[in-house]
PDB file of C-alpha atoms in Angstrom:
ATOM      1  CA  MET A  23      78.163 -99.844 -99.438  1.00 64.00           C
ATOM      2  CA  ALA A  24      76.452 -97.063-101.435  1.00 63.00           C
ATOM      3  CA  PHE A  25      78.560 -94.431-103.240  1.00 68.00           C
ATOM      4  CA  THR A  26      77.610 -91.754-100.752  1.00 78.00           C
ATOM      5  CA  GLU A  27      78.771 -94.025 -97.870  1.00 81.00           C
ATOM      6  CA  VAL A  28      82.089 -94.740 -99.604  1.00 84.00           C
ATOM      7  CA  LEU A  29      82.766 -91.060-100.345  1.00 84.00           C
ATOM      8  CA  SER A  30      81.998 -90.172 -96.629  1.00 87.00           C
ATOM      9  CA  VAL A  31      84.619 -92.680 -95.699  1.00 87.00           C
ATOM     10  CA  VAL A  32      87.392 -91.918 -98.256  1.00 89.00           C
ATOM     11  CA  PHE A  33      86.929 -87.982 -98.784  1.00 91.00           C
ATOM     12  CA  PRO A  34      88.046 -86.934 -95.111  1.00 91.00           C
ATOM     13  CA  VAL A  35      91.027 -89.127 -95.269  1.00 89.00           C
ATOM     14  CA  PHE A  36      92.459 -88.079 -98.605  1.00 92.00           C
ATOM     15  CA  SER A  37      91.266 -84.403 -97.836  1.00 93.00           C
ATOM     16  CA  ILE A  38      93.295 -84.312 -94.789  1.00 92.00           C
ATOM     17  CA  ILE A  39      96.300 -85.739 -96.518  1.00 91.00           C
ATOM     18  CA  GLY A  40      95.817 -83.160 -99.218  1.00 92.00           C
ATOM     19  CA  LEU A  41      95.947 -80.351 -96.579  1.00 95.00           C
ATOM     20  CA  GLY A  42      99.216 -81.759 -95.533  1.00 92.00           C
ATOM     21  CA  TYR A  43     100.404 -81.597 -98.982  1.00 93.00           C
ATOM     22  CA  LEU A  44      99.094 -78.073 -99.433  1.00 96.00           C
ATOM     23  CA  PHE A  45     100.731 -76.947 -96.245  1.00 96.00           C
ATOM     24  CA  ALA A  46     104.021 -78.130 -97.329  1.00 93.00           C
ATOM     25  CA  SER A  47     103.720 -76.011-100.569  1.00 93.00           C
ATOM     26  CA  PHE A  48     104.026 -72.775 -98.536  1.00 92.00           C
ATOM     27  CA  ARG A  49     105.532 -73.782 -95.198  1.00 92.00           C
ATOM     28  CA  SER A  50     108.684 -75.648 -94.577  1.00 92.00           C
ATOM     29  CA  ILE A  51     109.038 -77.518 -91.312  1.00 91.00           C
ATOM     30  CA  SER A  52     110.961 -80.440 -89.943  1.00 88.00           C
ATOM     31  CA  LEU A  53     108.786 -83.684 -89.554  1.00 82.00           C
ATOM     32  CA  GLU A  54     111.248 -85.397 -87.298  1.00 83.00           C
ATOM     33  CA  PRO A  55     109.924 -83.984 -83.986  1.00 89.00           C
ATOM     34  CA  ILE A  56     106.301 -84.911 -85.103  1.00 88.00           C
ATOM     35  CA  MET A  57     107.629 -88.407 -86.031  1.00 82.00           C
ATOM     36  CA  GLU A  58     109.059 -88.620 -82.493  1.00 85.00           C
ATOM     37  CA  VAL A  59     105.871 -87.573 -80.836  1.00 89.00           C
ATOM     38  CA  LEU A  60     103.909 -90.121 -82.978  1.00 88.00           C
ATOM     39  CA  LEU A  61     106.311 -92.851 -82.384  1.00 84.00           C
ATOM     40  CA  TYR A  62     107.026 -92.413 -78.719  1.00 89.00           C
ATOM     41  CA  LEU A  63     103.737 -90.943 -77.453  1.00 92.00           C
ATOM     42  CA  THR A  64     100.510 -90.733 -79.485  1.00 91.00           C
ATOM     43  CA  ILE A  65     100.699 -94.238 -81.345  1.00 89.00           C
ATOM     44  CA  PRO A  66     101.383 -96.154 -78.090  1.00 91.00           C
ATOM     45  CA  ALA A  67      98.521 -94.259 -76.371  1.00 93.00           C
ATOM     46  CA  LEU A  68      96.142 -95.103 -79.416  1.00 91.00           C
ATOM     47  CA  VAL A  69      97.244 -98.750 -79.289  1.00 90.00           C
ATOM     48  CA  ILE A  70      96.377 -99.064 -75.561  1.00 93.00           C
ATOM     49  CA  SER A  71      93.150 -96.949 -76.061  1.00 91.00           C
ATOM     50  CA  SER A  72      91.925 -99.039 -78.936  1.00 87.00           C
ATOM     51  CA  LEU A  73      92.856-102.405 -77.442  1.00 87.00           C
ATOM     52  CA  THR A  74      90.958-101.538 -74.223  1.00 87.00           C
ATOM     53  CA  ASP A  75      87.828-100.209 -75.893  1.00 81.00           C
ATOM     54  CA  SER A  76      86.451-103.394 -77.539  1.00 75.00           C
ATOM     55  CA  PRO A  77      86.749-106.986 -76.224  1.00 79.00           C
ATOM     56  CA  ILE A  78      89.030-109.094 -78.295  1.00 78.00           C
ATOM     57  CA  VAL A  79      88.898-112.848 -78.634  1.00 79.00           C
ATOM     58  CA  THR A  80      92.198-114.521 -78.734  1.00 84.00           C
ATOM     59  CA  SER A  81      91.353-116.503 -81.855  1.00 84.00           C
ATOM     60  CA  ASP A  82      90.639-113.202 -83.664  1.00 86.00           C
ATOM     61  CA  LEU A  83      93.883-111.694 -82.596  1.00 89.00           C
ATOM     62  CA  VAL A  84      95.714-114.830 -83.886  1.00 92.00           C
ATOM     63  CA  GLU A  85      93.754-114.727 -87.206  1.00 94.00           C
ATOM     64  CA  VAL A  86      94.188-111.088 -87.902  1.00 95.00           C
ATOM     65  CA  SER A  87      97.917-111.303 -87.105  1.00 95.00           C
ATOM     66  CA  ALA A  88      98.378-114.316 -89.376  1.00 96.00           C
ATOM     67  CA  VAL A  89      96.645-112.517 -92.266  1.00 97.00           C
ATOM     68  CA  ALA A  90      99.029-109.547 -91.825  1.00 97.00           C
ATOM     69  CA  ALA A  91     102.087-111.933 -91.814  1.00 97.00           C
ATOM     70  CA  ALA A  92     100.791-113.906 -94.787  1.00 97.00           C
ATOM     71  CA  VAL A  93     100.254-110.807 -96.784  1.00 98.00           C
ATOM     72  CA  VAL A  94     103.912-109.435 -96.079  1.00 97.00           C
ATOM     73  CA  ALA A  95     105.115-112.918 -97.133  1.00 97.00           C
ATOM     74  CA  ALA A  96     103.146-113.029-100.274  1.00 98.00           C
ATOM     75  CA  THR A  97     104.225-109.467-101.434  1.00 98.00           C
ATOM     76  CA  ALA A  98     107.767-110.584-100.670  1.00 97.00           C
ATOM     77  CA  LEU A  99     107.476-113.657-102.951  1.00 97.00           C
ATOM     78  CA  ALA A 100     105.812-111.604-105.615  1.00 97.00           C
ATOM     79  CA  SER A 101     108.623-108.983-105.424  1.00 96.00           C
ATOM     80  CA  ARG A 102     111.239-111.797-105.796  1.00 95.00           C
ATOM     81  CA  LEU A 103     109.400-113.082-108.848  1.00 96.00           C
ATOM     82  CA  TYR A 104     109.401-109.690-110.524  1.00 95.00           C
ATOM     83  CA  LEU A 105     113.082-109.055-109.532  1.00 94.00           C
ATOM     84  CA  SER A 106     114.085-112.357-111.219  1.00 92.00           C
ATOM     85  CA  PHE A 107     113.078-110.806-114.430  1.00 90.00           C
ATOM     86  CA  ARG A 108     114.365-107.240-113.623  1.00 87.00           C
ATOM     87  CA  PRO A 109     117.664-107.382-111.928  1.00 80.00           C
ATOM     88  CA  MET A 110     118.631-104.579-109.612  1.00 78.00           C
ATOM     89  CA  GLU A 111     121.896-103.875-108.013  1.00 74.00           C
ATOM     90  CA  ASP A 112     120.157-102.930-104.840  1.00 76.00           C
ATOM     91  CA  ARG A 113     116.832-104.754-104.209  1.00 86.00           C
ATOM     92  CA  ARG A 114     116.245-103.542-100.716  1.00 87.00           C
ATOM     93  CA  GLY A 115     114.082-100.551-101.436  1.00 88.00           C
ATOM     94  CA  PHE A 116     111.755-102.570-103.760  1.00 93.00           C
ATOM     95  CA  TYR A 117     111.123-105.269-101.131  1.00 94.00           C
ATOM     96  CA  MET A 118     110.534-102.622 -98.468  1.00 92.00           C
ATOM     97  CA  ALA A 119     107.968-100.681-100.519  1.00 93.00           C
ATOM     98  CA  ALA A 120     106.102-103.716-101.767  1.00 96.00           C
ATOM     99  CA  MET A 121     105.924-105.643 -98.428  1.00 96.00           C
ATOM    100  CA  PHE A 122     104.921-102.881 -95.865  1.00 95.00           C
ATOM    101  CA  MET A 123     101.776-101.051 -96.217  1.00 95.00           C
ATOM    102  CA  ASN A 124     100.351 -97.845 -94.779  1.00 91.00           C
ATOM    103  CA  SER A 125      98.176 -99.549 -92.167  1.00 91.00           C
ATOM    104  CA  GLY A 126      98.642 -96.657 -89.814  1.00 86.00           C
ATOM    105  CA  ASN A 127      98.251 -93.205 -91.461  1.00 83.00           C
ATOM    106  CA  MET A 128      95.500 -94.532 -93.906  1.00 90.00           C
ATOM    107  CA  GLY A 129      94.390 -97.772 -92.269  1.00 91.00           C
ATOM    108  CA  PHE A 130      93.283 -96.313 -89.055  1.00 91.00           C
ATOM    109  CA  PRO A 131      91.088 -93.441 -90.326  1.00 92.00           C
ATOM    110  CA  LEU A 132      89.526 -95.574 -93.009  1.00 94.00           C
ATOM    111  CA  ALA A 133      88.727 -98.466 -90.584  1.00 94.00           C
ATOM    112  CA  LEU A 134      87.316 -95.871 -88.094  1.00 92.00           C
ATOM    113  CA  LEU A 135      85.169 -94.088 -90.576  1.00 92.00           C
ATOM    114  CA  ALA A 136      83.932 -97.312 -92.331  1.00 93.00           C
ATOM    115  CA  PHE A 137      83.489 -99.548 -89.374  1.00 93.00           C
ATOM    116  CA  GLY A 138      83.530 -97.487 -86.097  1.00 92.00           C
ATOM    117  CA  SER A 139      85.564 -98.043 -83.090  1.00 89.00           C
ATOM    118  CA  ALA A 140      85.329-101.797 -83.370  1.00 89.00           C
ATOM    119  CA  GLY A 141      86.880-101.563 -86.766  1.00 92.00           C
ATOM    120  CA  LEU A 142      89.692 -99.390 -85.474  1.00 91.00           C
ATOM    121  CA  SER A 143      90.499-101.967 -82.785  1.00 90.00           C
ATOM    122  CA  VAL A 144      90.977-104.716 -85.512  1.00 93.00           C
ATOM    123  CA  ALA A 145      93.076-102.190 -87.585  1.00 93.00           C
ATOM    124  CA  VAL A 146      95.120-101.661 -84.535  1.00 91.00           C
ATOM    125  CA  VAL A 147      95.877-105.296 -84.129  1.00 92.00           C
ATOM    126  CA  TYR A 148      96.768-105.646 -87.859  1.00 95.00           C
ATOM    127  CA  PHE A 149      99.008-102.564 -87.482  1.00 92.00           C
ATOM    128  CA  ILE A 150     100.867-104.011 -84.431  1.00 91.00           C
ATOM    129  CA  ALA A 151     101.583-107.268 -86.285  1.00 91.00           C
ATOM    130  CA  VAL A 152     102.909-105.378 -89.374  1.00 91.00           C
ATOM    131  CA  SER A 153     104.845-102.996 -87.213  1.00 86.00           C
ATOM    132  CA  LEU A 154     106.608-105.907 -85.472  1.00 86.00           C
ATOM    133  CA  LEU A 155     107.479-107.192 -88.841  1.00 89.00           C
ATOM    134  CA  VAL A 156     108.668-103.791 -89.994  1.00 86.00           C
ATOM    135  CA  TYR A 157     110.975-103.129 -86.907  1.00 80.00           C
ATOM    136  CA  SER A 158     112.512-106.712 -87.158  1.00 82.00           C
ATOM    137  CA  VAL A 159     112.391-108.201 -90.570  1.00 86.00           C
ATOM    138  CA  GLY A 160     112.078-104.795 -92.214  1.00 86.00           C
ATOM    139  CA  ILE A 161     115.098-103.213 -90.606  1.00 81.00           C
ATOM    140  CA  SER A 162     116.995-106.356 -91.315  1.00 83.00           C
ATOM    141  CA  ILE A 163     116.178-105.787 -95.022  1.00 85.00           C
ATOM    142  CA  ALA A 164     116.928-102.088 -94.988  1.00 80.00           C
ATOM    143  CA  LYS A 165     120.363-102.690 -93.182  1.00 76.00           C
ATOM    144  CA  GLY A 166     121.244-105.703 -95.117  1.00 67.00           C
ATOM    145  CA  ARG A 167     122.147-107.302 -91.613  1.00 63.00           C
ATOM    146  CA  GLY A 168     120.962-107.316 -88.067  1.00 58.00           C
ATOM    147  CA  GLY A 169     117.981-105.244 -86.800  1.00 60.00           C
ATOM    148  CA  MET A 170     115.931-107.955 -85.217  1.00 62.00           C
ATOM    149  CA  THR A 171     116.180-106.470 -81.760  1.00 68.00           C
ATOM    150  CA  GLU A 172     115.006-102.978 -82.868  1.00 68.00           C
ATOM    151  CA  ILE A 173     111.430-103.650 -81.749  1.00 70.00           C
ATOM    152  CA  PHE A 174     112.483-103.839 -78.160  1.00 79.00           C
ATOM    153  CA  ARG A 175     113.852-100.257 -78.257  1.00 79.00           C
ATOM    154  CA  LEU A 176     110.517 -98.853 -79.276  1.00 78.00           C
ATOM    155  CA  PRO A 177     107.415 -98.420 -77.020  1.00 86.00           C
ATOM    156  CA  LEU A 178     104.999 -99.942 -79.416  1.00 83.00           C
ATOM    157  CA  ILE A 179     105.571-103.692 -78.305  1.00 85.00           C
ATOM    158  CA  TYR A 180     105.142-102.618 -74.788  1.00 91.00           C
ATOM    159  CA  ALA A 181     101.996-100.587 -75.511  1.00 91.00           C
ATOM    160  CA  ALA A 182     100.559-103.551 -77.323  1.00 89.00           C
ATOM    161  CA  GLY A 183     101.455-105.926 -74.506  1.00 90.00           C
ATOM    162  CA  THR A 184      99.837-103.627 -72.087  1.00 93.00           C
ATOM    163  CA  GLY A 185      96.651-103.199 -74.007  1.00 90.00           C
ATOM    164  CA  LEU A 186      96.293-106.869 -74.792  1.00 89.00           C
ATOM    165  CA  VAL A 187      96.706-107.933 -71.047  1.00 91.00           C
ATOM    166  CA  LEU A 188      94.170-105.353 -70.006  1.00 91.00           C
ATOM    167  CA  ASN A 189      91.763-106.556 -72.726  1.00 88.00           C
ATOM    168  CA  LEU A 190      92.095-110.372 -72.335  1.00 86.00           C
ATOM    169  CA  SER A 191      92.104-110.090 -68.440  1.00 88.00           C
ATOM    170  CA  GLY A 192      89.077-107.989 -68.305  1.00 86.00           C
ATOM    171  CA  LEU A 193      91.033-105.445 -66.299  1.00 88.00           C
ATOM    172  CA  ALA A 194      90.342-101.577 -66.805  1.00 87.00           C
ATOM    173  CA  LEU A 195      92.550 -98.552 -66.353  1.00 91.00           C
ATOM    174  CA  PRO A 196      91.411 -96.011 -63.747  1.00 92.00           C
ATOM    175  CA  ALA A 197      88.967 -93.426 -65.353  1.00 93.00           C
ATOM    176  CA  ALA A 198      91.414 -90.610 -65.170  1.00 95.00           C
ATOM    177  CA  LEU A 199      94.219 -92.614 -66.829  1.00 95.00           C
ATOM    178  CA  LYS A 200      91.983 -94.007 -69.486  1.00 94.00           C
ATOM    179  CA  ASN A 201      90.831 -90.514 -70.352  1.00 96.00           C
ATOM    180  CA  THR A 202      94.371 -89.269 -70.495  1.00 96.00           C
ATOM    181  CA  VAL A 203      95.376 -92.167 -72.840  1.00 95.00           C
ATOM    182  CA  ASP A 204      92.298 -91.753 -75.046  1.00 94.00           C
ATOM    183  CA  LEU A 205      92.942 -87.905 -75.419  1.00 95.00           C
ATOM    184  CA  LEU A 206      96.614 -88.481 -76.446  1.00 95.00           C
ATOM    185  CA  GLY A 207      95.769 -91.366 -78.713  1.00 92.00           C
ATOM    186  CA  ALA A 208      93.189 -89.229 -80.526  1.00 91.00           C
ATOM    187  CA  ALA A 209      95.908 -86.878 -81.833  1.00 91.00           C
ATOM    188  CA  THR A 210      97.469 -89.801 -83.735  1.00 89.00           C
ATOM    189  CA  ILE A 211      95.173 -90.047 -86.773  1.00 88.00           C
ATOM    190  CA  PRO A 212      95.144 -86.308 -87.978  1.00 90.00           C
ATOM    191  CA  LEU A 213      98.858 -85.942 -87.240  1.00 89.00           C
ATOM    192  CA  MET A 214      99.672 -89.125 -89.292  1.00 85.00           C
ATOM    193  CA  GLN A 215      97.573 -87.894 -92.135  1.00 88.00           C
ATOM    194  CA  VAL A 216      98.868 -84.357 -92.252  1.00 90.00           C
ATOM    195  CA  SER A 217     102.506 -85.762 -92.067  1.00 87.00           C
ATOM    196  CA  LEU A 218     101.940 -88.229 -94.980  1.00 85.00           C
ATOM    197  CA  GLY A 219     100.634 -85.365 -97.144  1.00 88.00           C
ATOM    198  CA  TYR A 220     103.668 -83.196 -96.083  1.00 89.00           C
ATOM    199  CA  ARG A 221     106.056 -85.939 -96.978  1.00 84.00           C
ATOM    200  CA  LEU A 222     104.363 -86.695-100.348  1.00 86.00           C
ATOM    201  CA  TYR A 223     105.048 -82.973-101.290  1.00 88.00           C
ATOM    202  CA  SER A 224     108.750 -83.684-101.400  1.00 82.00           C
ATOM    203  CA  ALA A 225     108.472 -87.157-103.122  1.00 76.00           C
ATOM    204  CA  ARG A 226     109.422 -87.342-106.765  1.00 76.00           C
ATOM    205  CA  VAL A 227     108.262 -89.895-109.341  1.00 79.00           C
ATOM    206  CA  ALA A 228     111.323 -91.714-110.486  1.00 74.00           C
ATOM    207  CA  HIS A 229     111.772 -95.157-112.136  1.00 82.00           C
ATOM    208  CA  LEU A 230     108.101 -95.156-113.154  1.00 88.00           C
ATOM    209  CA  GLY A 231     107.976 -98.678-114.427  1.00 91.00           C
ATOM    210  CA  ASP A 232     109.460-100.140-111.309  1.00 93.00           C
ATOM    211  CA  SER A 233     107.257 -97.913-109.161  1.00 93.00           C
ATOM    212  CA  LEU A 234     104.205 -99.041-110.997  1.00 96.00           C
ATOM    213  CA  ALA A 235     105.222-102.699-110.747  1.00 96.00           C
ATOM    214  CA  CYS A 236     105.907-102.287-106.904  1.00 96.00           C
ATOM    215  CA  THR A 237     102.418-100.525-106.493  1.00 97.00           C
ATOM    216  CA  ALA A 238     100.722-103.374-108.239  1.00 97.00           C
ATOM    217  CA  ILE A 239     102.363-105.812-105.929  1.00 98.00           C
ATOM    218  CA  ARG A 240     101.697-103.703-102.702  1.00 97.00           C
ATOM    219  CA  ILE A 241      98.053-103.096-103.562  1.00 97.00           C
ATOM    220  CA  GLY A 242      97.094-105.781-105.911  1.00 97.00           C
ATOM    221  CA  VAL A 243      98.853-108.784-104.474  1.00 98.00           C
ATOM    222  CA  GLY A 244      98.382-107.445-100.974  1.00 98.00           C
ATOM    223  CA  ALA A 245      94.585-107.410-101.375  1.00 97.00           C
ATOM    224  CA  ALA A 246      94.386-110.725-103.333  1.00 97.00           C
ATOM    225  CA  ALA A 247      96.574-112.406-100.682  1.00 98.00           C
ATOM    226  CA  ALA A 248      94.315-111.143 -97.779  1.00 97.00           C
ATOM    227  CA  TRP A 249      91.098-112.156 -99.706  1.00 97.00           C
ATOM    228  CA  PHE A 250      92.570-115.711-100.165  1.00 97.00           C
ATOM    229  CA  VAL A 251      93.841-116.090 -96.678  1.00 96.00           C
ATOM    230  CA  THR A 252      90.773-114.856 -94.949  1.00 96.00           C
ATOM    231  CA  GLY A 253      88.756-117.324 -97.027  1.00 95.00           C
ATOM    232  CA  LEU A 254      91.178-120.124 -96.166  1.00 94.00           C
ATOM    233  CA  PHE A 255      90.889-119.349 -92.456  1.00 91.00           C
ATOM    234  CA  GLY A 256      87.058-119.012 -92.894  1.00 93.00           C
ATOM    235  CA  MET A 257      87.165-115.534 -91.576  1.00 92.00           C
ATOM    236  CA  GLY A 258      84.016-113.328 -91.903  1.00 87.00           C
ATOM    237  CA  GLY A 259      82.584-110.126 -90.719  1.00 91.00           C
ATOM    238  CA  LEU A 260      84.532-107.150 -89.376  1.00 93.00           C
ATOM    239  CA  ASN A 261      87.938-109.030 -89.082  1.00 94.00           C
ATOM    240  CA  ARG A 262      87.778-110.047 -92.728  1.00 96.00           C
ATOM    241  CA  GLN A 263      86.788-106.577 -93.844  1.00 96.00           C
ATOM    242  CA  VAL A 264      89.406-104.782 -92.053  1.00 96.00           C
ATOM    243  CA  ALA A 265      92.194-107.193 -92.909  1.00 97.00           C
ATOM    244  CA  ILE A 266      91.530-106.935 -96.651  1.00 97.00           C
ATOM    245  CA  LEU A 267      91.250-103.072 -96.435  1.00 97.00           C
ATOM    246  CA  ALA A 268      94.405-102.784 -94.597  1.00 97.00           C
ATOM    247  CA  SER A 269      96.214-105.175 -96.907  1.00 97.00           C
ATOM    248  CA  SER A 270      95.189-103.027 -99.811  1.00 97.00           C
ATOM    249  CA  MET A 271      96.737 -99.859 -98.461  1.00 96.00           C
ATOM    250  CA  PRO A 272      99.594 -98.042-100.371  1.00 94.00           C
ATOM    251  CA  SER A 273     103.393 -98.223 -99.436  1.00 94.00           C
ATOM    252  CA  ALA A 274     104.076 -96.837 -95.958  1.00 89.00           C
ATOM    253  CA  VAL A 275     106.302 -93.625 -95.417  1.00 81.00           C
ATOM    254  CA  MET A 276     108.230 -95.623 -92.841  1.00 79.00           C
ATOM    255  CA  ASN A 277     109.795 -97.555 -95.897  1.00 83.00           C
ATOM    256  CA  PHE A 278     111.340 -94.203 -97.007  1.00 80.00           C
ATOM    257  CA  VAL A 279     112.678 -93.351 -93.639  1.00 74.00           C
ATOM    258  CA  MET A 280     114.411 -96.699 -93.190  1.00 77.00           C
ATOM    259  CA  THR A 281     115.872 -96.923 -96.628  1.00 79.00           C
ATOM    260  CA  HIS A 282     117.000 -93.309 -96.487  1.00 71.00           C
ATOM    261  CA  ARG A 283     118.634 -94.060 -93.041  1.00 71.00           C
ATOM    262  CA  TYR A 284     120.271 -97.400 -93.996  1.00 74.00           C
ATOM    263  CA  GLY A 285     121.469 -96.507 -97.504  1.00 70.00           C
ATOM    264  CA  GLY A 286     118.974 -98.236 -99.840  1.00 68.00           C
ATOM    265  CA  ARG A 287     117.180 -96.993-102.881  1.00 70.00           C
ATOM    266  CA  SER A 288     115.241 -94.328-101.098  1.00 74.00           C
ATOM    267  CA  ASP A 289     114.412 -92.666-104.510  1.00 81.00           C
ATOM    268  CA  LEU A 290     112.590 -95.703-105.784  1.00 87.00           C
ATOM    269  CA  VAL A 291     110.821 -95.989-102.362  1.00 86.00           C
ATOM    270  CA  ALA A 292     109.688 -92.319-102.334  1.00 85.00           C
ATOM    271  CA  SER A 293     108.440 -92.731-105.829  1.00 88.00           C
ATOM    272  CA  THR A 294     106.416 -95.801-105.032  1.00 92.00           C
ATOM    273  CA  ILE A 295     104.886 -94.177-101.994  1.00 90.00           C
ATOM    274  CA  ALA A 296     103.786 -91.322-104.105  1.00 89.00           C
ATOM    275  CA  VAL A 297     102.435 -93.537-107.042  1.00 93.00           C
ATOM    276  CA  SER A 298     100.768 -96.098-104.810  1.00 94.00           C
ATOM    277  CA  THR A 299      98.977 -93.311-102.666  1.00 92.00           C
ATOM    278  CA  VAL A 300      97.612 -91.646-105.785  1.00 91.00           C
ATOM    279  CA  VAL A 301      96.592 -95.085-107.192  1.00 95.00           C
ATOM    280  CA  SER A 302      94.790 -95.836-103.845  1.00 94.00           C
ATOM    281  CA  VAL A 303      92.541 -92.903-104.493  1.00 93.00           C
ATOM    282  CA  VAL A 304      90.937 -95.192-107.049  1.00 94.00           C
ATOM    283  CA  THR A 305      91.497 -98.556-105.505  1.00 96.00           C
ATOM    284  CA  THR A 306      90.359 -97.897-101.999  1.00 95.00           C
ATOM    285  CA  PRO A 307      86.684 -97.122-102.905  1.00 94.00           C
ATOM    286  CA  VAL A 308      86.725-100.262-105.035  1.00 94.00           C
ATOM    287  CA  VAL A 309      87.913-102.383-102.128  1.00 96.00           C
ATOM    288  CA  LEU A 310      85.362-100.799 -99.758  1.00 95.00           C
ATOM    289  CA  VAL A 311      82.581-101.695-102.073  1.00 93.00           C
ATOM    290  CA  LEU A 312      83.819-105.232-102.591  1.00 94.00           C
ATOM    291  CA  ILE A 313      84.327-106.053 -98.964  1.00 93.00           C
ATOM    292  CA  SER A 314      80.915-104.566 -97.926  1.00 83.00           C
ATOM    293  CA  ASP A 315      78.108-107.096 -96.951  1.00 63.00           C
TER     294      ASP A 315
END
């Protein structure tokens, strides 16, 4: 992939995030209603829309989901190793920030711009797998106990099930309903990016050493694990490219939301989100060049 092609993919994504950051500098709003709209309306619509746009082979679905799970496990193990040398009274925030990547806010637009609608469909499958882990294992980590049933209280799993059933069965939504779902889902990506930029404005860099270590695990170990696992599975083409790209994304904003809600080290998480997002300005173009055929 030539430099101009990489720039055409990366620049719009980080520019819109930057606009969200700039907006936060002169206008104060509550992101909670926007998060609710994303969580309960636009993301489920985008999931159904993307899963019904391109045919998905069951083996591809299993492979991409397996890579996502393997990357989360690998970053958890790397975090455990780091924390064995750097004891912390509360480790929950570090684990969350290292394990769960921003496969939605940044993964969606990057996959779409780099690989088109087919790439977005793969990114959605990856996102669903990670989200199921976030809202089960992730909440269990953040709370310190329980949380495994949280996924059934959110519409994502039902949207994913609907989309997969329609895709694998060959059934199609009526045109009017499909257009409605497509239109609603199209609002997801810009809303996610602006929200990320807005949230980053209030993030403060603290515990720089730990934040850098967590960033290295999240981006470096994440990308390396995806590279290894996709090679182990013999994956190639679009599935491999999108899986590695998604695995190299910075820490997700949802990690801050959950640690803040359940009493973890939200200061470390917010710092890691800020640091890893800044670092990804450099690492994302490098990953795009490396995964290009």
